[in-house]
Amino acid sequence: MRLALTAAAFLLAAPALAQQPRPATCPRDLLQNEAGFRQQQARLAAVSSADQATQCRTFREHIAYLQKARSVFATCQGEPERARNVAEMDSELVNYRALIASRCGGR
């Protein structure tokens, strides 16, 4: 019975928890994410034929961008956009970490 009451209380509170107020900077942060995405795509394209050290440095910088972008999506978006964009960032992080491990010696 106690477990059922606890579960019911959680289910009733879940919508309120999911609708936490977003920071006032979210509109700006989301615009910066979009601009940053375009910049990152251009940077990655620009180093496609560069030396390995340059590519590795750019891949690491891209990982930092993806982590920041993921945080903005997680904080500033509602469902279903939040889930979709966070999952996309997670997937890209896995891919770029694997790329660094294979091409850059994991460094």
mmCIF file with all atom_site columns, C-alpha atoms in Angstrom:
data_model
loop_
_atom_site.group_PDB
_atom_site.id
_atom_site.type_symbol
_atom_site.label_atom_id
_atom_site.label_alt_id
_atom_site.label_comp_id
_atom_site.label_asym_id
_atom_site.label_entity_id
_atom_site.label_seq_id
_atom_site.pdbx_PDB_ins_code
_atom_site.Cartn_x
_atom_site.Cartn_y
_atom_site.Cartn_z
_atom_site.occupancy
_atom_site.B_iso_or_equiv
_atom_site.pdbx_formal_charge
_atom_site.auth_seq_id
_atom_site.auth_comp_id
_atom_site.auth_asym_id
_atom_site.auth_atom_id
_atom_site.pdbx_PDB_model_num
ATOM 1   C CA . MET A 1 1   ? 0.000  0.000  0.000   1.00 0.00 ? 1   MET A CA 1
ATOM 2   C CA . ARG A 1 2   ? 2.786  2.411  0.930   1.00 0.00 ? 2   ARG A CA 1
ATOM 3   C CA . LEU A 1 3   ? 4.530  1.672  -2.396  1.00 0.00 ? 3   LEU A CA 1
ATOM 4   C CA . ALA A 1 4   ? 1.303  2.342  -4.292  1.00 0.00 ? 4   ALA A CA 1
ATOM 5   C CA . LEU A 1 5   ? 0.872  5.693  -2.553  1.00 0.00 ? 5   LEU A CA 1
ATOM 6   C CA . THR A 1 6   ? 4.462  6.651  -3.257  1.00 0.00 ? 6   THR A CA 1
ATOM 7   C CA . ALA A 1 7   ? 4.088  5.693  -6.916  1.00 0.00 ? 7   ALA A CA 1
ATOM 8   C CA . ALA A 1 8   ? 0.820  7.636  -7.177  1.00 0.00 ? 8   ALA A CA 1
ATOM 9   C CA . ALA A 1 9   ? 2.412  10.719 -5.621  1.00 0.00 ? 9   ALA A CA 1
ATOM 10  C CA . PHE A 1 10  ? 5.312  10.516 -8.057  1.00 0.00 ? 10  PHE A CA 1
ATOM 11  C CA . LEU A 1 11  ? 2.979  10.156 -11.045 1.00 0.00 ? 11  LEU A CA 1
ATOM 12  C CA . LEU A 1 12  ? 0.984  13.179 -9.936  1.00 0.00 ? 12  LEU A CA 1
ATOM 13  C CA . ALA A 1 13  ? 4.145  15.240 -9.452  1.00 0.00 ? 13  ALA A CA 1
ATOM 14  C CA . ALA A 1 14  ? 5.811  14.155 -12.712 1.00 0.00 ? 14  ALA A CA 1
ATOM 15  C CA . PRO A 1 15  ? 4.055  16.689 -14.991 1.00 0.00 ? 15  PRO A CA 1
ATOM 16  C CA . ALA A 1 16  ? 4.994  19.524 -12.658 1.00 0.00 ? 16  ALA A CA 1
ATOM 17  C CA . LEU A 1 17  ? 8.601  18.342 -12.518 1.00 0.00 ? 17  LEU A CA 1
ATOM 18  C CA . ALA A 1 18  ? 8.754  18.026 -16.293 1.00 0.00 ? 18  ALA A CA 1
ATOM 19  C CA . GLN A 1 19  ? 7.532  21.594 -16.725 1.00 0.00 ? 19  GLN A CA 1
ATOM 20  C CA . GLN A 1 20  ? 10.216 23.323 -14.696 1.00 0.00 ? 20  GLN A CA 1
ATOM 21  C CA . PRO A 1 21  ? 10.729 26.927 -15.771 1.00 0.00 ? 21  PRO A CA 1
ATOM 22  C CA . ARG A 1 22  ? 13.449 27.325 -18.360 1.00 0.00 ? 22  ARG A CA 1
ATOM 23  C CA . PRO A 1 23  ? 16.252 29.866 -17.982 1.00 0.00 ? 23  PRO A CA 1
ATOM 24  C CA . ALA A 1 24  ? 15.592 33.260 -19.546 1.00 0.00 ? 24  ALA A CA 1
ATOM 25  C CA . THR A 1 25  ? 18.639 32.747 -21.771 1.00 0.00 ? 25  THR A CA 1
ATOM 26  C CA . CYS A 1 26  ? 17.116 29.754 -23.582 1.00 0.00 ? 26  CYS A CA 1
ATOM 27  C CA . PRO A 1 27  ? 15.958 31.588 -26.723 1.00 0.00 ? 27  PRO A CA 1
ATOM 28  C CA . ARG A 1 28  ? 19.450 33.026 -27.161 1.00 0.00 ? 28  ARG A CA 1
ATOM 29  C CA . ASP A 1 29  ? 21.129 29.729 -26.284 1.00 0.00 ? 29  ASP A CA 1
ATOM 30  C CA . LEU A 1 30  ? 19.054 27.826 -28.849 1.00 0.00 ? 30  LEU A CA 1
ATOM 31  C CA . LEU A 1 31  ? 19.920 30.388 -31.556 1.00 0.00 ? 31  LEU A CA 1
ATOM 32  C CA . GLN A 1 32  ? 23.585 30.108 -30.638 1.00 0.00 ? 32  GLN A CA 1
ATOM 33  C CA . ASN A 1 33  ? 23.292 26.317 -30.874 1.00 0.00 ? 33  ASN A CA 1
ATOM 34  C CA . GLU A 1 34  ? 21.969 26.652 -34.423 1.00 0.00 ? 34  GLU A CA 1
ATOM 35  C CA . ALA A 1 35  ? 24.732 29.067 -35.427 1.00 0.00 ? 35  ALA A CA 1
ATOM 36  C CA . GLY A 1 36  ? 27.327 26.875 -33.731 1.00 0.00 ? 36  GLY A CA 1
ATOM 37  C CA . PHE A 1 37  ? 26.079 23.839 -35.624 1.00 0.00 ? 37  PHE A CA 1
ATOM 38  C CA . ARG A 1 38  ? 26.625 25.606 -38.955 1.00 0.00 ? 38  ARG A CA 1
ATOM 39  C CA . GLN A 1 39  ? 30.090 26.725 -37.860 1.00 0.00 ? 39  GLN A CA 1
ATOM 40  C CA . GLN A 1 40  ? 31.015 23.228 -36.747 1.00 0.00 ? 40  GLN A CA 1
ATOM 41  C CA . GLN A 1 41  ? 29.867 21.723 -40.050 1.00 0.00 ? 41  GLN A CA 1
ATOM 42  C CA . ALA A 1 42  ? 32.008 24.232 -41.941 1.00 0.00 ? 42  ALA A CA 1
ATOM 43  C CA . ARG A 1 43  ? 35.023 23.524 -39.702 1.00 0.00 ? 43  ARG A CA 1
ATOM 44  C CA . LEU A 1 44  ? 34.682 19.775 -40.107 1.00 0.00 ? 44  LEU A CA 1
ATOM 45  C CA . ALA A 1 45  ? 34.410 20.124 -43.879 1.00 0.00 ? 45  ALA A CA 1
ATOM 46  C CA . ALA A 1 46  ? 37.437 22.424 -43.950 1.00 0.00 ? 46  ALA A CA 1
ATOM 47  C CA . VAL A 1 47  ? 39.690 19.864 -42.249 1.00 0.00 ? 47  VAL A CA 1
ATOM 48  C CA . SER A 1 48  ? 38.567 16.847 -44.260 1.00 0.00 ? 48  SER A CA 1
ATOM 49  C CA . SER A 1 49  ? 41.865 16.815 -46.143 1.00 0.00 ? 49  SER A CA 1
ATOM 50  C CA . ALA A 1 50  ? 44.019 18.333 -43.397 1.00 0.00 ? 50  ALA A CA 1
ATOM 51  C CA . ASP A 1 51  ? 46.779 16.530 -41.546 1.00 0.00 ? 51  ASP A CA 1
ATOM 52  C CA . GLN A 1 52  ? 45.858 14.092 -38.794 1.00 0.00 ? 52  GLN A CA 1
ATOM 53  C CA . ALA A 1 53  ? 46.829 16.385 -35.923 1.00 0.00 ? 53  ALA A CA 1
ATOM 54  C CA . THR A 1 54  ? 44.564 19.154 -37.247 1.00 0.00 ? 54  THR A CA 1
ATOM 55  C CA . GLN A 1 55  ? 41.696 16.723 -37.768 1.00 0.00 ? 55  GLN A CA 1
ATOM 56  C CA . CYS A 1 56  ? 42.094 15.267 -34.284 1.00 0.00 ? 56  CYS A CA 1
ATOM 57  C CA . ARG A 1 57  ? 42.129 18.710 -32.687 1.00 0.00 ? 57  ARG A CA 1
ATOM 58  C CA . THR A 1 58  ? 38.988 19.660 -34.644 1.00 0.00 ? 58  THR A CA 1
ATOM 59  C CA . PHE A 1 59  ? 37.249 16.413 -33.667 1.00 0.00 ? 59  PHE A CA 1
ATOM 60  C CA . ARG A 1 60  ? 37.990 17.098 -29.986 1.00 0.00 ? 60  ARG A CA 1
ATOM 61  C CA . GLU A 1 61  ? 36.689 20.649 -30.304 1.00 0.00 ? 61  GLU A CA 1
ATOM 62  C CA . HIS A 1 62  ? 33.574 19.260 -31.986 1.00 0.00 ? 62  HIS A CA 1
ATOM 63  C CA . ILE A 1 63  ? 33.003 16.943 -29.030 1.00 0.00 ? 63  ILE A CA 1
ATOM 64  C CA . ALA A 1 64  ? 33.128 19.959 -26.701 1.00 0.00 ? 64  ALA A CA 1
ATOM 65  C CA . TYR A 1 65  ? 30.569 21.718 -28.911 1.00 0.00 ? 65  TYR A CA 1
ATOM 66  C CA . LEU A 1 66  ? 28.287 18.645 -28.927 1.00 0.00 ? 66  LEU A CA 1
ATOM 67  C CA . GLN A 1 67  ? 28.417 18.422 -25.124 1.00 0.00 ? 67  GLN A CA 1
ATOM 68  C CA . LYS A 1 68  ? 27.463 22.080 -24.803 1.00 0.00 ? 68  LYS A CA 1
ATOM 69  C CA . ALA A 1 69  ? 24.716 21.784 -27.416 1.00 0.00 ? 69  ALA A CA 1
ATOM 70  C CA . ARG A 1 70  ? 23.330 18.704 -25.658 1.00 0.00 ? 70  ARG A CA 1
ATOM 71  C CA . SER A 1 71  ? 23.142 20.621 -22.402 1.00 0.00 ? 71  SER A CA 1
ATOM 72  C CA . VAL A 1 72  ? 21.252 23.481 -24.060 1.00 0.00 ? 72  VAL A CA 1
ATOM 73  C CA . PHE A 1 73  ? 18.761 21.098 -25.660 1.00 0.00 ? 73  PHE A CA 1
ATOM 74  C CA . ALA A 1 74  ? 18.257 19.253 -22.369 1.00 0.00 ? 74  ALA A CA 1
ATOM 75  C CA . THR A 1 75  ? 17.650 22.502 -20.496 1.00 0.00 ? 75  THR A CA 1
ATOM 76  C CA . CYS A 1 76  ? 15.766 24.599 -23.014 1.00 0.00 ? 76  CYS A CA 1
ATOM 77  C CA . GLN A 1 77  ? 13.557 22.336 -25.091 1.00 0.00 ? 77  GLN A CA 1
ATOM 78  C CA . GLY A 1 78  ? 10.315 20.575 -24.329 1.00 0.00 ? 78  GLY A CA 1
ATOM 79  C CA . GLU A 1 79  ? 9.263  17.169 -25.517 1.00 0.00 ? 79  GLU A CA 1
ATOM 80  C CA . PRO A 1 80  ? 9.446  15.691 -28.112 1.00 0.00 ? 80  PRO A CA 1
ATOM 81  C CA . GLU A 1 81  ? 12.188 17.993 -29.462 1.00 0.00 ? 81  GLU A CA 1
ATOM 82  C CA . ARG A 1 82  ? 14.254 17.611 -26.324 1.00 0.00 ? 82  ARG A CA 1
ATOM 83  C CA . ALA A 1 83  ? 14.333 13.817 -26.485 1.00 0.00 ? 83  ALA A CA 1
ATOM 84  C CA . ARG A 1 84  ? 15.092 13.799 -30.209 1.00 0.00 ? 84  ARG A CA 1
ATOM 85  C CA . ASN A 1 85  ? 17.898 16.377 -30.034 1.00 0.00 ? 85  ASN A CA 1
ATOM 86  C CA . VAL A 1 86  ? 19.499 14.969 -26.883 1.00 0.00 ? 86  VAL A CA 1
ATOM 87  C CA . ALA A 1 87  ? 19.503 11.499 -28.455 1.00 0.00 ? 87  ALA A CA 1
ATOM 88  C CA . GLU A 1 88  ? 21.066 12.913 -31.624 1.00 0.00 ? 88  GLU A CA 1
ATOM 89  C CA . MET A 1 89  ? 23.798 14.648 -29.615 1.00 0.00 ? 89  MET A CA 1
ATOM 90  C CA . ASP A 1 90  ? 24.436 11.445 -27.642 1.00 0.00 ? 90  ASP A CA 1
ATOM 91  C CA . SER A 1 91  ? 24.751 9.489  -30.886 1.00 0.00 ? 91  SER A CA 1
ATOM 92  C CA . GLU A 1 92  ? 27.137 12.038 -32.381 1.00 0.00 ? 92  GLU A CA 1
ATOM 93  C CA . LEU A 1 93  ? 29.234 12.014 -29.214 1.00 0.00 ? 93  LEU A CA 1
ATOM 94  C CA . VAL A 1 94  ? 29.576 8.240  -29.446 1.00 0.00 ? 94  VAL A CA 1
ATOM 95  C CA . ASN A 1 95  ? 30.517 8.499  -33.128 1.00 0.00 ? 95  ASN A CA 1
ATOM 96  C CA . TYR A 1 96  ? 33.148 11.212 -32.657 1.00 0.00 ? 96  TYR A CA 1
ATOM 97  C CA . ARG A 1 97  ? 34.657 9.525  -29.618 1.00 0.00 ? 97  ARG A CA 1
ATOM 98  C CA . ALA A 1 98  ? 35.002 6.340  -31.681 1.00 0.00 ? 98  ALA A CA 1
ATOM 99  C CA . LEU A 1 99  ? 36.521 8.368  -34.523 1.00 0.00 ? 99  LEU A CA 1
ATOM 100 C CA . ILE A 1 100 ? 39.081 9.870  -32.158 1.00 0.00 ? 100 ILE A CA 1
ATOM 101 C CA . ALA A 1 101 ? 39.855 6.447  -30.719 1.00 0.00 ? 101 ALA A CA 1
ATOM 102 C CA . SER A 1 102 ? 40.476 4.984  -34.171 1.00 0.00 ? 102 SER A CA 1
ATOM 103 C CA . ARG A 1 103 ? 42.209 7.898  -35.901 1.00 0.00 ? 103 ARG A CA 1
ATOM 104 C CA . CYS A 1 104 ? 43.851 9.770  -33.089 1.00 0.00 ? 104 CYS A CA 1
ATOM 105 C CA . GLY A 1 105 ? 45.060 6.975  -30.868 1.00 0.00 ? 105 GLY A CA 1
ATOM 106 C CA . GLY A 1 106 ? 42.361 7.747  -28.313 1.00 0.00 ? 106 GLY A CA 1
ATOM 107 C CA . ARG A 1 107 ? 44.142 10.941 -27.400 1.00 0.00 ? 107 ARG A CA 1
#
